[in-house]
PDB file of C-alpha atoms in Angstrom:
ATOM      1  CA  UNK A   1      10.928  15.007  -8.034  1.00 82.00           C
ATOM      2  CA  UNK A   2       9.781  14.544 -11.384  1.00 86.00           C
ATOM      3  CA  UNK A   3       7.140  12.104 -11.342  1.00 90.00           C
ATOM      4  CA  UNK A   4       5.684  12.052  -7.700  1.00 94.00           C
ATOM      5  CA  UNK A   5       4.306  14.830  -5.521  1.00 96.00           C
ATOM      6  CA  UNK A   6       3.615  14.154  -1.636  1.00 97.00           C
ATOM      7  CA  UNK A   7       2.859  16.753   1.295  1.00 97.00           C
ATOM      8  CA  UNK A   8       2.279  16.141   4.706  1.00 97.00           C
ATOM      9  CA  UNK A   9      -1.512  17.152   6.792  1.00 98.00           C
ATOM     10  CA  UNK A  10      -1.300  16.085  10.535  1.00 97.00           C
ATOM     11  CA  UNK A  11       0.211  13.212  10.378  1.00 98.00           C
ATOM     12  CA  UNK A  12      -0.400  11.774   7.240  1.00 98.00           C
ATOM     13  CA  UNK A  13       2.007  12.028   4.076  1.00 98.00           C
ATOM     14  CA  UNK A  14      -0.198  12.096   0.892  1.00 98.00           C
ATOM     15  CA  UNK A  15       1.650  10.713  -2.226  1.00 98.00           C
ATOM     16  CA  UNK A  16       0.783  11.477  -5.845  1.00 98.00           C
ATOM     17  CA  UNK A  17       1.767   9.904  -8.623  1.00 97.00           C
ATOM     18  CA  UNK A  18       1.490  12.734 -11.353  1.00 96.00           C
ATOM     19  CA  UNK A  19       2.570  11.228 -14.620  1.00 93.00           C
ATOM     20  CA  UNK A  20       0.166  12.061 -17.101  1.00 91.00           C
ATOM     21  CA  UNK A  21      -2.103  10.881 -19.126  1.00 92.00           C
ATOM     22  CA  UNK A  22      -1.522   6.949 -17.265  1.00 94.00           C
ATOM     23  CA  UNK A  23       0.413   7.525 -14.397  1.00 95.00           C
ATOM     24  CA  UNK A  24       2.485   4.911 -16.393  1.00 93.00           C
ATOM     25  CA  UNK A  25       5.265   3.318 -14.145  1.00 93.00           C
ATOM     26  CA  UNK A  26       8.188   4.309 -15.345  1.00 90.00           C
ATOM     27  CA  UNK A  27      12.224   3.304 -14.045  1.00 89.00           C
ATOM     28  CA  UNK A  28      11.826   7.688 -12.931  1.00 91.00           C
ATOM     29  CA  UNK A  29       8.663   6.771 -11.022  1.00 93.00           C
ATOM     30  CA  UNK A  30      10.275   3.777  -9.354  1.00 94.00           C
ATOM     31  CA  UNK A  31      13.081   5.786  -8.651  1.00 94.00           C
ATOM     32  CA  UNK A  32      10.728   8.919  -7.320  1.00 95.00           C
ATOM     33  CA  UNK A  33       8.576   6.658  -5.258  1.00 96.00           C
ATOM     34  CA  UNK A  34      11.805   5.121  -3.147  1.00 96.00           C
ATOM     35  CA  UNK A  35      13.084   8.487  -2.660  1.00 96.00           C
ATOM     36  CA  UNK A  36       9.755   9.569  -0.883  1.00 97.00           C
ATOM     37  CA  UNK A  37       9.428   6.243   0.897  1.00 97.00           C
ATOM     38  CA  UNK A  38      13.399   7.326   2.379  1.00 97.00           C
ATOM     39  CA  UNK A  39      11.863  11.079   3.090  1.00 97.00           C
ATOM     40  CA  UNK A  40       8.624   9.689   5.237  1.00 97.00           C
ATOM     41  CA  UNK A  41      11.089   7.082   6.887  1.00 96.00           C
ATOM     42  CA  UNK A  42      13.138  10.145   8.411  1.00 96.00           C
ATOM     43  CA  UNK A  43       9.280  11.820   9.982  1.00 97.00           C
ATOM     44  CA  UNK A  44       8.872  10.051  12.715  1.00 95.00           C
ATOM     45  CA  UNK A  45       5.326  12.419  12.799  1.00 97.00           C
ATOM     46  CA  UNK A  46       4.195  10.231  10.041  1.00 98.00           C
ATOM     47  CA  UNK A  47       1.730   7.420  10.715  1.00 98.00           C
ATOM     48  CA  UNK A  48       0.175   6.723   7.841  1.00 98.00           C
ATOM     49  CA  UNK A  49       0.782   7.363   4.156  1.00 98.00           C
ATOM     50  CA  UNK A  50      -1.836   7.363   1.411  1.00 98.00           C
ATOM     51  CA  UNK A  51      -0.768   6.890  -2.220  1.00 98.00           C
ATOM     52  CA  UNK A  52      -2.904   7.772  -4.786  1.00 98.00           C
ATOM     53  CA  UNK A  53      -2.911   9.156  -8.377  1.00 97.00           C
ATOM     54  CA  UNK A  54      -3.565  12.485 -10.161  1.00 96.00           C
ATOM     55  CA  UNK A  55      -5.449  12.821 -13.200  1.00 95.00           C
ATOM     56  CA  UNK A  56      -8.336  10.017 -14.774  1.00 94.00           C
ATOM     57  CA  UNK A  57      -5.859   6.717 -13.047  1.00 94.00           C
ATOM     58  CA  UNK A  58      -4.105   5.373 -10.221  1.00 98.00           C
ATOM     59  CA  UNK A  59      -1.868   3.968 -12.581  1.00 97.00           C
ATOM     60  CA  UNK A  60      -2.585   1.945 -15.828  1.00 93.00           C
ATOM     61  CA  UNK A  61       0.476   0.324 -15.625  1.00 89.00           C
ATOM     62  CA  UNK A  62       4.058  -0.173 -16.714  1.00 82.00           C
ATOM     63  CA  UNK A  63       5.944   2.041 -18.602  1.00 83.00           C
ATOM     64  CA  UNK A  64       5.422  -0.044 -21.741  1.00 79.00           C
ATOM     65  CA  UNK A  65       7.567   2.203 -23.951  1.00 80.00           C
ATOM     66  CA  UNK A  66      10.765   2.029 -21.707  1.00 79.00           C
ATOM     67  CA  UNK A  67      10.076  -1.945 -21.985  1.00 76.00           C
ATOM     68  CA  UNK A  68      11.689  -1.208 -25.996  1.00 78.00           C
ATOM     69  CA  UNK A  69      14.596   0.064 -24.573  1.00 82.00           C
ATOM     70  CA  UNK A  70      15.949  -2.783 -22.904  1.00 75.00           C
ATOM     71  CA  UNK A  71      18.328  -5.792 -24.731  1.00 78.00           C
ATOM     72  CA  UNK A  72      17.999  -9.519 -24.018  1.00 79.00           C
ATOM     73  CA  UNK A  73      16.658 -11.234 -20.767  1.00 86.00           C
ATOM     74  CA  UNK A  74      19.252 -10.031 -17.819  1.00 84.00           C
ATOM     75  CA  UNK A  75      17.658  -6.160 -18.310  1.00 86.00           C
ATOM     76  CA  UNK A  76      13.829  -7.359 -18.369  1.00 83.00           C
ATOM     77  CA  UNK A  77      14.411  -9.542 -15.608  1.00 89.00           C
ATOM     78  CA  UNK A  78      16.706  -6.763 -13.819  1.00 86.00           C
ATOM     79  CA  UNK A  79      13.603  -4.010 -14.198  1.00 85.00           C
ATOM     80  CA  UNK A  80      11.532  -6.507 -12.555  1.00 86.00           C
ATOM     81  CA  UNK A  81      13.880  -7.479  -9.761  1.00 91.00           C
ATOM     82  CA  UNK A  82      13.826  -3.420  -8.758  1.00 91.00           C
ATOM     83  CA  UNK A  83       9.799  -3.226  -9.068  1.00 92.00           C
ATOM     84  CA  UNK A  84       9.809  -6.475  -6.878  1.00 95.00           C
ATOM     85  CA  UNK A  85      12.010  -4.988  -4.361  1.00 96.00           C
ATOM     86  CA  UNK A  86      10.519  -1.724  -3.807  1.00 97.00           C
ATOM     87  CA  UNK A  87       6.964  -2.698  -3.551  1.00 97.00           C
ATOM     88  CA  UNK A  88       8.634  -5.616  -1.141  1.00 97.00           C
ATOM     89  CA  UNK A  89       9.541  -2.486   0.870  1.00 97.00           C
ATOM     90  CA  UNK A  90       6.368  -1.057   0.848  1.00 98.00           C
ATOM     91  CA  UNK A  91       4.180  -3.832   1.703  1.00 97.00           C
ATOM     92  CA  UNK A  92       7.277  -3.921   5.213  1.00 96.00           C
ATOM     93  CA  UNK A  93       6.973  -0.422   5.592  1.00 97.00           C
ATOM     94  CA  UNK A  94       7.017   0.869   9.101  1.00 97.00           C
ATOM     95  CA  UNK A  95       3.576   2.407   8.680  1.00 98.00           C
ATOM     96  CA  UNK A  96       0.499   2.048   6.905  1.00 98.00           C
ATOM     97  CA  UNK A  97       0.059   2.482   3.326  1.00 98.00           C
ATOM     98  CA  UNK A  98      -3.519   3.066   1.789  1.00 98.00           C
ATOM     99  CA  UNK A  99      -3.847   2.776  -2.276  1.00 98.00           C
ATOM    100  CA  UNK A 100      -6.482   5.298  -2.601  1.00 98.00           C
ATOM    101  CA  UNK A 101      -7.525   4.286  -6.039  1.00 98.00           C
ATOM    102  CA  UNK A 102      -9.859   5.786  -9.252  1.00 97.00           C
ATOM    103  CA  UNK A 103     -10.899   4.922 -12.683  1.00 96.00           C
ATOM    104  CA  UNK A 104      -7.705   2.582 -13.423  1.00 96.00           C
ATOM    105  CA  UNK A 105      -5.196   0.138 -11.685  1.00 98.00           C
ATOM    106  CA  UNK A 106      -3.732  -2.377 -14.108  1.00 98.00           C
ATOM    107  CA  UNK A 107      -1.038  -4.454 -14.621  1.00 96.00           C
ATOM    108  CA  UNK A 108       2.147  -2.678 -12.248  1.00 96.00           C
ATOM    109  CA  UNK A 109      -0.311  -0.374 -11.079  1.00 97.00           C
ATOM    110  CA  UNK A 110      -2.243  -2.971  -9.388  1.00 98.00           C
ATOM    111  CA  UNK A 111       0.788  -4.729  -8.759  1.00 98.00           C
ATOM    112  CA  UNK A 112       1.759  -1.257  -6.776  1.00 98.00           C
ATOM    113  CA  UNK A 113      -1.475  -0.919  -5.352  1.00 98.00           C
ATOM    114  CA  UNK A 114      -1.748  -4.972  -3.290  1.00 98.00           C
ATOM    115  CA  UNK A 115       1.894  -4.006  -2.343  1.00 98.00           C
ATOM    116  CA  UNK A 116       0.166  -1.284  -0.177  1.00 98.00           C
ATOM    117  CA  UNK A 117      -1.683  -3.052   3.251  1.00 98.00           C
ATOM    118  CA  UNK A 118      -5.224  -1.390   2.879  1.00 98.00           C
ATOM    119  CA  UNK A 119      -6.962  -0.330  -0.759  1.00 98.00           C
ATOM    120  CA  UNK A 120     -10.344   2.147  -0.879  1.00 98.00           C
ATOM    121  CA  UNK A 121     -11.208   1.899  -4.521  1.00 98.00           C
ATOM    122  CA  UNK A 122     -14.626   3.762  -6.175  1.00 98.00           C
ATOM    123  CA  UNK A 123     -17.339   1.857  -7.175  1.00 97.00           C
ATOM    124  CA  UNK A 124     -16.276   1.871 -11.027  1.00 95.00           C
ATOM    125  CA  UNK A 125     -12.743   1.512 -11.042  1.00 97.00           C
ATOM    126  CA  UNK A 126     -10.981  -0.992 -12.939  1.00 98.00           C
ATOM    127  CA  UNK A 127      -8.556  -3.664 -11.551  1.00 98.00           C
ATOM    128  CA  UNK A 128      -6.382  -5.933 -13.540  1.00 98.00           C
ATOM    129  CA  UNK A 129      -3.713  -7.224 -14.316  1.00 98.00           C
ATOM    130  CA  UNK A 130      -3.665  -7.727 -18.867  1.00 96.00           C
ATOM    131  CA  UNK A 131       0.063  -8.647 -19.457  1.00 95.00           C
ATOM    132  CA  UNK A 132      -1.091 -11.785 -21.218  1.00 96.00           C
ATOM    133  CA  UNK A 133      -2.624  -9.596 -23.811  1.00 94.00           C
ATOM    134  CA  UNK A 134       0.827  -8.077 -24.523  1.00 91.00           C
ATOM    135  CA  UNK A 135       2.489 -11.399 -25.073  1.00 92.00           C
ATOM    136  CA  UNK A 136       4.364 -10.896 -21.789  1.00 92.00           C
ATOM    137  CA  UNK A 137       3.548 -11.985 -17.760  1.00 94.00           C
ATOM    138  CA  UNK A 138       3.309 -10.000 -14.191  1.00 95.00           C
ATOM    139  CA  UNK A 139       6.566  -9.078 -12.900  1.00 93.00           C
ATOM    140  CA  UNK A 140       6.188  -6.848 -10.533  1.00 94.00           C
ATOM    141  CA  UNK A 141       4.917  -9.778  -7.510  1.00 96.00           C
ATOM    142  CA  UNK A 142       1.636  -9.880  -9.364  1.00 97.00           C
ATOM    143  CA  UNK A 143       1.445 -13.701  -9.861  1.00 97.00           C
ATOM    144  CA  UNK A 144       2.417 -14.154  -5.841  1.00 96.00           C
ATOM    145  CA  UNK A 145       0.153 -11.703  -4.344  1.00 97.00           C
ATOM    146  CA  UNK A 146      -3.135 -11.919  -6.051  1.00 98.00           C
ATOM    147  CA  UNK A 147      -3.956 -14.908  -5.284  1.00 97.00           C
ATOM    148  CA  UNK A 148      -3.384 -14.040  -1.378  1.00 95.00           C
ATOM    149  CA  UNK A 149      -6.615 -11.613  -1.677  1.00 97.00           C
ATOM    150  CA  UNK A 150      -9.234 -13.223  -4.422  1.00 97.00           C
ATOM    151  CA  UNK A 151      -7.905 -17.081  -4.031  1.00 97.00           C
ATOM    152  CA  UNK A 152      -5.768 -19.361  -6.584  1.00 97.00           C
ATOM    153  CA  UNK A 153      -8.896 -19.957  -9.142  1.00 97.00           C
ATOM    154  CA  UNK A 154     -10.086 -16.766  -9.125  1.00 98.00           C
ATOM    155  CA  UNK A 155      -6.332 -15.332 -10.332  1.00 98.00           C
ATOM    156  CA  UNK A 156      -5.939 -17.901 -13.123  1.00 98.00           C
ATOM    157  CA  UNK A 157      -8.958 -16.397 -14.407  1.00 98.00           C
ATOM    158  CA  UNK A 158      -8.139 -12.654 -13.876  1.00 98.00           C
ATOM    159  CA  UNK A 159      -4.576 -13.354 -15.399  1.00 98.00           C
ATOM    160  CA  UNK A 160      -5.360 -15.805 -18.347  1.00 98.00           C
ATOM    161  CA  UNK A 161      -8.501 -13.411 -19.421  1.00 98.00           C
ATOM    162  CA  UNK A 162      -6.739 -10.535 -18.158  1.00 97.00           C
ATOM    163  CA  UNK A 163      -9.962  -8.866 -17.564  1.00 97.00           C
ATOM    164  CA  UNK A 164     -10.243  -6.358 -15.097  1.00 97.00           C
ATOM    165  CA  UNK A 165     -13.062  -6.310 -12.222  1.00 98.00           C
ATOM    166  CA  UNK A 166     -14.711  -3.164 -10.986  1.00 98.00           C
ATOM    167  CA  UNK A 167     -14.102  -1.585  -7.328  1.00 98.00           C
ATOM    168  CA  UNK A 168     -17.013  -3.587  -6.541  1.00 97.00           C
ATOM    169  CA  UNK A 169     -16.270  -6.853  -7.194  1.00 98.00           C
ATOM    170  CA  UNK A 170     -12.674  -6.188  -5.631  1.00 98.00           C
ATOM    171  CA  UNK A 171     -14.078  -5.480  -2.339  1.00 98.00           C
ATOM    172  CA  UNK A 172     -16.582  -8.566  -2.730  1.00 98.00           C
ATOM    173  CA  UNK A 173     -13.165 -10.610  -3.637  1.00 98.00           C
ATOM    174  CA  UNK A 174     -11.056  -9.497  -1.021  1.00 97.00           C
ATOM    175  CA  UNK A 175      -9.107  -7.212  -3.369  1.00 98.00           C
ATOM    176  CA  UNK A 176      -9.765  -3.753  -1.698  1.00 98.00           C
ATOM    177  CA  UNK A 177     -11.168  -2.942   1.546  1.00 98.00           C
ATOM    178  CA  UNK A 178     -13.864  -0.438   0.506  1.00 98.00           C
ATOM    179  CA  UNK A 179     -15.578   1.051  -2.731  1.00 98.00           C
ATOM    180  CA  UNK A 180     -17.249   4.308  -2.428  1.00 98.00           C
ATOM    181  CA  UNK A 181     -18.421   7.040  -4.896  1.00 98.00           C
ATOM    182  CA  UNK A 182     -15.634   8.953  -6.888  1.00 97.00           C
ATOM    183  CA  UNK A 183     -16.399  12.055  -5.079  1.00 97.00           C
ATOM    184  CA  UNK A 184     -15.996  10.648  -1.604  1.00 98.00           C
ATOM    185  CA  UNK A 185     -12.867   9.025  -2.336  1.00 98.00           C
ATOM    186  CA  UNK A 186     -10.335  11.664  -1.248  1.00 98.00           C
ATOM    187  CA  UNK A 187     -12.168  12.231   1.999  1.00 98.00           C
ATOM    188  CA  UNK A 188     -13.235   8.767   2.854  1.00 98.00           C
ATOM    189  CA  UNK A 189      -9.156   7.854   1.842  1.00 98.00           C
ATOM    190  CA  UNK A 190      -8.066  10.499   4.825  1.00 98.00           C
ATOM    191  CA  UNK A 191     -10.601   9.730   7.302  1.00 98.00           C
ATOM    192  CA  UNK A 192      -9.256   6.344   7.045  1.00 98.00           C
ATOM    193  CA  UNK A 193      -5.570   6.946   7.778  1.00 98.00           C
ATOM    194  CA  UNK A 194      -6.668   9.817  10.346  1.00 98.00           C
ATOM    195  CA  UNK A 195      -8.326   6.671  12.138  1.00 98.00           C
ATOM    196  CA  UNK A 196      -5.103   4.483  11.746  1.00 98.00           C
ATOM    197  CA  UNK A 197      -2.764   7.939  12.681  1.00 98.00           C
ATOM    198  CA  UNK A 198      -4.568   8.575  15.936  1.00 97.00           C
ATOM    199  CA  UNK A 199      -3.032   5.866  17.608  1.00 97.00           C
ATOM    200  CA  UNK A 200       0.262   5.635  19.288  1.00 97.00           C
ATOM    201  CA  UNK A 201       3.171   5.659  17.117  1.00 96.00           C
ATOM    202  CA  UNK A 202       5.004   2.347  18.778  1.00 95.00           C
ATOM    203  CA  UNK A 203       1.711   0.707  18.770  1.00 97.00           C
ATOM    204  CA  UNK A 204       1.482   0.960  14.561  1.00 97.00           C
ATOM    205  CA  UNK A 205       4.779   0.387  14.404  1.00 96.00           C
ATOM    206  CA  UNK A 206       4.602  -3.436  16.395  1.00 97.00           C
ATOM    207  CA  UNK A 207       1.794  -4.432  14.307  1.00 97.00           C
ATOM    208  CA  UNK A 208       3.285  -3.637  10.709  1.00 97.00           C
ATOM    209  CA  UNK A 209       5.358  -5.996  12.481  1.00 95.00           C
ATOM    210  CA  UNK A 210       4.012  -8.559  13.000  1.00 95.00           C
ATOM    211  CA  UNK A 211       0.771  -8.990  10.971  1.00 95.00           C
ATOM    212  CA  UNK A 212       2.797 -10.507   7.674  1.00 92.00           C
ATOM    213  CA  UNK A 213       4.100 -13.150  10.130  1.00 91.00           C
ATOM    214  CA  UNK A 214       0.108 -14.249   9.541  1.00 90.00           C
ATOM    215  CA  UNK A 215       0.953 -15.017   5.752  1.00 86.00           C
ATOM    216  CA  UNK A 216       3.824 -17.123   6.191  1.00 84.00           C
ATOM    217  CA  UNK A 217       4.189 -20.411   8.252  1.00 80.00           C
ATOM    218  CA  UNK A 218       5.992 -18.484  10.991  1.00 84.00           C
ATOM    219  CA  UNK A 219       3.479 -19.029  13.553  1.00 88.00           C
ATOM    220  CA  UNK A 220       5.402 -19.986  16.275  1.00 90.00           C
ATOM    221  CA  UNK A 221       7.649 -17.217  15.588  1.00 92.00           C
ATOM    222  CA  UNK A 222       5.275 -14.798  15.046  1.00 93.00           C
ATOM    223  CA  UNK A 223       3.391 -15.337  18.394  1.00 94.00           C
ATOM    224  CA  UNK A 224       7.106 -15.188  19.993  1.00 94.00           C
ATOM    225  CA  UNK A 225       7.649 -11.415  18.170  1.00 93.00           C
ATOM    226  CA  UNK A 226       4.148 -10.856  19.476  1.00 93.00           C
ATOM    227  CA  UNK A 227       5.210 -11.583  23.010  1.00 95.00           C
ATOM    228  CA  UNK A 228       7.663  -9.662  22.687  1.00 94.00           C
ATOM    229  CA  UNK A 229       6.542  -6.627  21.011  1.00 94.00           C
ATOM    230  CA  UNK A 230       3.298  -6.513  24.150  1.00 92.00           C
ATOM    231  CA  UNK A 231       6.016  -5.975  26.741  1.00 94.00           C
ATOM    232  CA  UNK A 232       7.813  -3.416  24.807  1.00 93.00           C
ATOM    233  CA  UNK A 233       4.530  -1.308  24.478  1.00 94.00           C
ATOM    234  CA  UNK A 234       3.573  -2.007  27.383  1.00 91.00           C
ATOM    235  CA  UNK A 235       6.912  -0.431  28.875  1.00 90.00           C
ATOM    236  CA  UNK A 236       5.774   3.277  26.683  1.00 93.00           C
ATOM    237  CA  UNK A 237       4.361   6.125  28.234  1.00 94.00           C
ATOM    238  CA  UNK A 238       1.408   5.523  25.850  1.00 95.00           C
ATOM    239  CA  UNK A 239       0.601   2.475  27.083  1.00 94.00           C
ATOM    240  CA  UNK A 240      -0.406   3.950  30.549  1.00 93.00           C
ATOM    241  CA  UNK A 241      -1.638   6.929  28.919  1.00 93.00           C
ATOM    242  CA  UNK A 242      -4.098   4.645  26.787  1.00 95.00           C
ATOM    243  CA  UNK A 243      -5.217   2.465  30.031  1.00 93.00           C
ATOM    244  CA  UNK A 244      -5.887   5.595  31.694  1.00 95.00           C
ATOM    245  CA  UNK A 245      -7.947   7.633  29.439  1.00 95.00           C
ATOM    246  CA  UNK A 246     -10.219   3.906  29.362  1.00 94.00           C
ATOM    247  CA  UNK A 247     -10.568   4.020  33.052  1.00 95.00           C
ATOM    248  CA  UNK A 248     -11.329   7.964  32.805  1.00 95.00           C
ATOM    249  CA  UNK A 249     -14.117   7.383  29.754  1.00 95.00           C
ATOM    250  CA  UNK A 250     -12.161   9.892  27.670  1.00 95.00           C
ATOM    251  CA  UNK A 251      -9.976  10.241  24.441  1.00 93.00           C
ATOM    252  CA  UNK A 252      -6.169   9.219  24.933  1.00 95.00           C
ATOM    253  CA  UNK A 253      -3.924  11.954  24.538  1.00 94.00           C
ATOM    254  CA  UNK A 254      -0.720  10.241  22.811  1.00 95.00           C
ATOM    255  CA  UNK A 255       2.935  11.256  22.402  1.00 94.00           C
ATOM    256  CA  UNK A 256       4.346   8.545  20.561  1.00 91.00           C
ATOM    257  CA  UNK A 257       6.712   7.265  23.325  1.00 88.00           C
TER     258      UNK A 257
END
């Protein structure tokens, strides 16, 4: 691939979007990012994927060059339809995605990044989303899902300004999980997802699941998947494996079955 880089350590795929000098999101990014997502689909080893970005961003955004490429409304609105649908398909992915995130995530780069379920950001990174300063608007979901993590008033003021906030104030928000130093990012990042990867693969897969079912007003049908999803676990070898190391005071020894 072009654009992307990703390797595997235990079971965690790290993914790196190498696109200097932005990590700009380009239709070859797009394209390099969905090929990776089929690759980690086929590893059923994989638990927990952490995407991040090489060089001084996680991604300043869209590919605003390849934007003067395109004629009339059905090609904007068709570039935006296949950035929708692939971060759709992250944010349902089978396993956990971390945004590991430095210096800059703006406009489809933060867009990206609240596609992905948990974001560690440093302390001085900048998150935003500036389209408004370009004339144009989101269109990669980033009207819809920032207001599900800082609240409706708080993105009319991030998108009208278009002002970004630090890696602070996006954990105080609700944007990212955790801000740490820039040097502890990388290791903080994988002892995260080594946390989320030591439990049992059917386990992680139930609850990708069925936590979105908590954003929608599919209660009733999410505590019906939930039903069902406990017995299936509860059927796995794991399950008795996991119940038996807590009787036994000691670490469960998984196998993902």
């Amino acid at each position: 691939m072009e654009h992307l880089t990703w390797k595997k350590e235990g079971h965690v795929a790290i993914v790196t979007i190498d696109s200097p000098p932005a990590n700009a999101l380009s239709s070859g990014i797009l394209k390099d990012l969905s090929t990776v997502l089929d690759e980690v689909e086929q590893d059923s080893t994989i638990k927990t994927v952490i995407l991040n970005g090489e060089g001084k961003f996680f991604s300043a955004g869209a590919d605003i060059k390849e934007f003067t490429t395109l004629q009339g409304e059905s090609d904007y609105a068709a570039l935006a339809k296949k950035g929708q649908q692939l971060f759709n398909r992250i944010e349902n992915f089978h396993v956990p995605v971390i945004a590991s995130i430095h210096g800059a995530a703006l406009g489809g780069g933060l867009e990206l990044a609240m596609s992905c379920h948990v974001r560690v950001v440093t302390k001085s990174s900048k998150l935003g989303l500036p389209e408004l300063n370009l004339g144009i608007i989101p269109g990669f979901a980033g009207t819809q899902r920032l207001p599900r993590y800082v609240g409706l008033p708080k993105a009319y003021e991030m998108v009208l300004t278009g002002e970004p906030i630090t890696g602070e104030e996006a954990v105080n928000l609700g944007l990212a999980n955790h801000a740490v130093d820039d040097e502890d990012l990388e290791v903080f990042s994988m002892k995260l997802a080594n946390k989320f990867s030591s439990k049992s693969g059917p386990s992680i897969h139930a609850v990708m699941k069925l936590l979105p079912y908590a954003q929608t007003s599919q209660f009733n049908e999410g505590v019906d998947a939930e039903a069902v999803e406990f017995g299936k676990v509860f059927g796995n070898s794991d399950a008795k494996e996991g119940i038996t190391a807590f009787i036994e005071k000691r670490k469960p020894n998984f196998k993902d079955q």
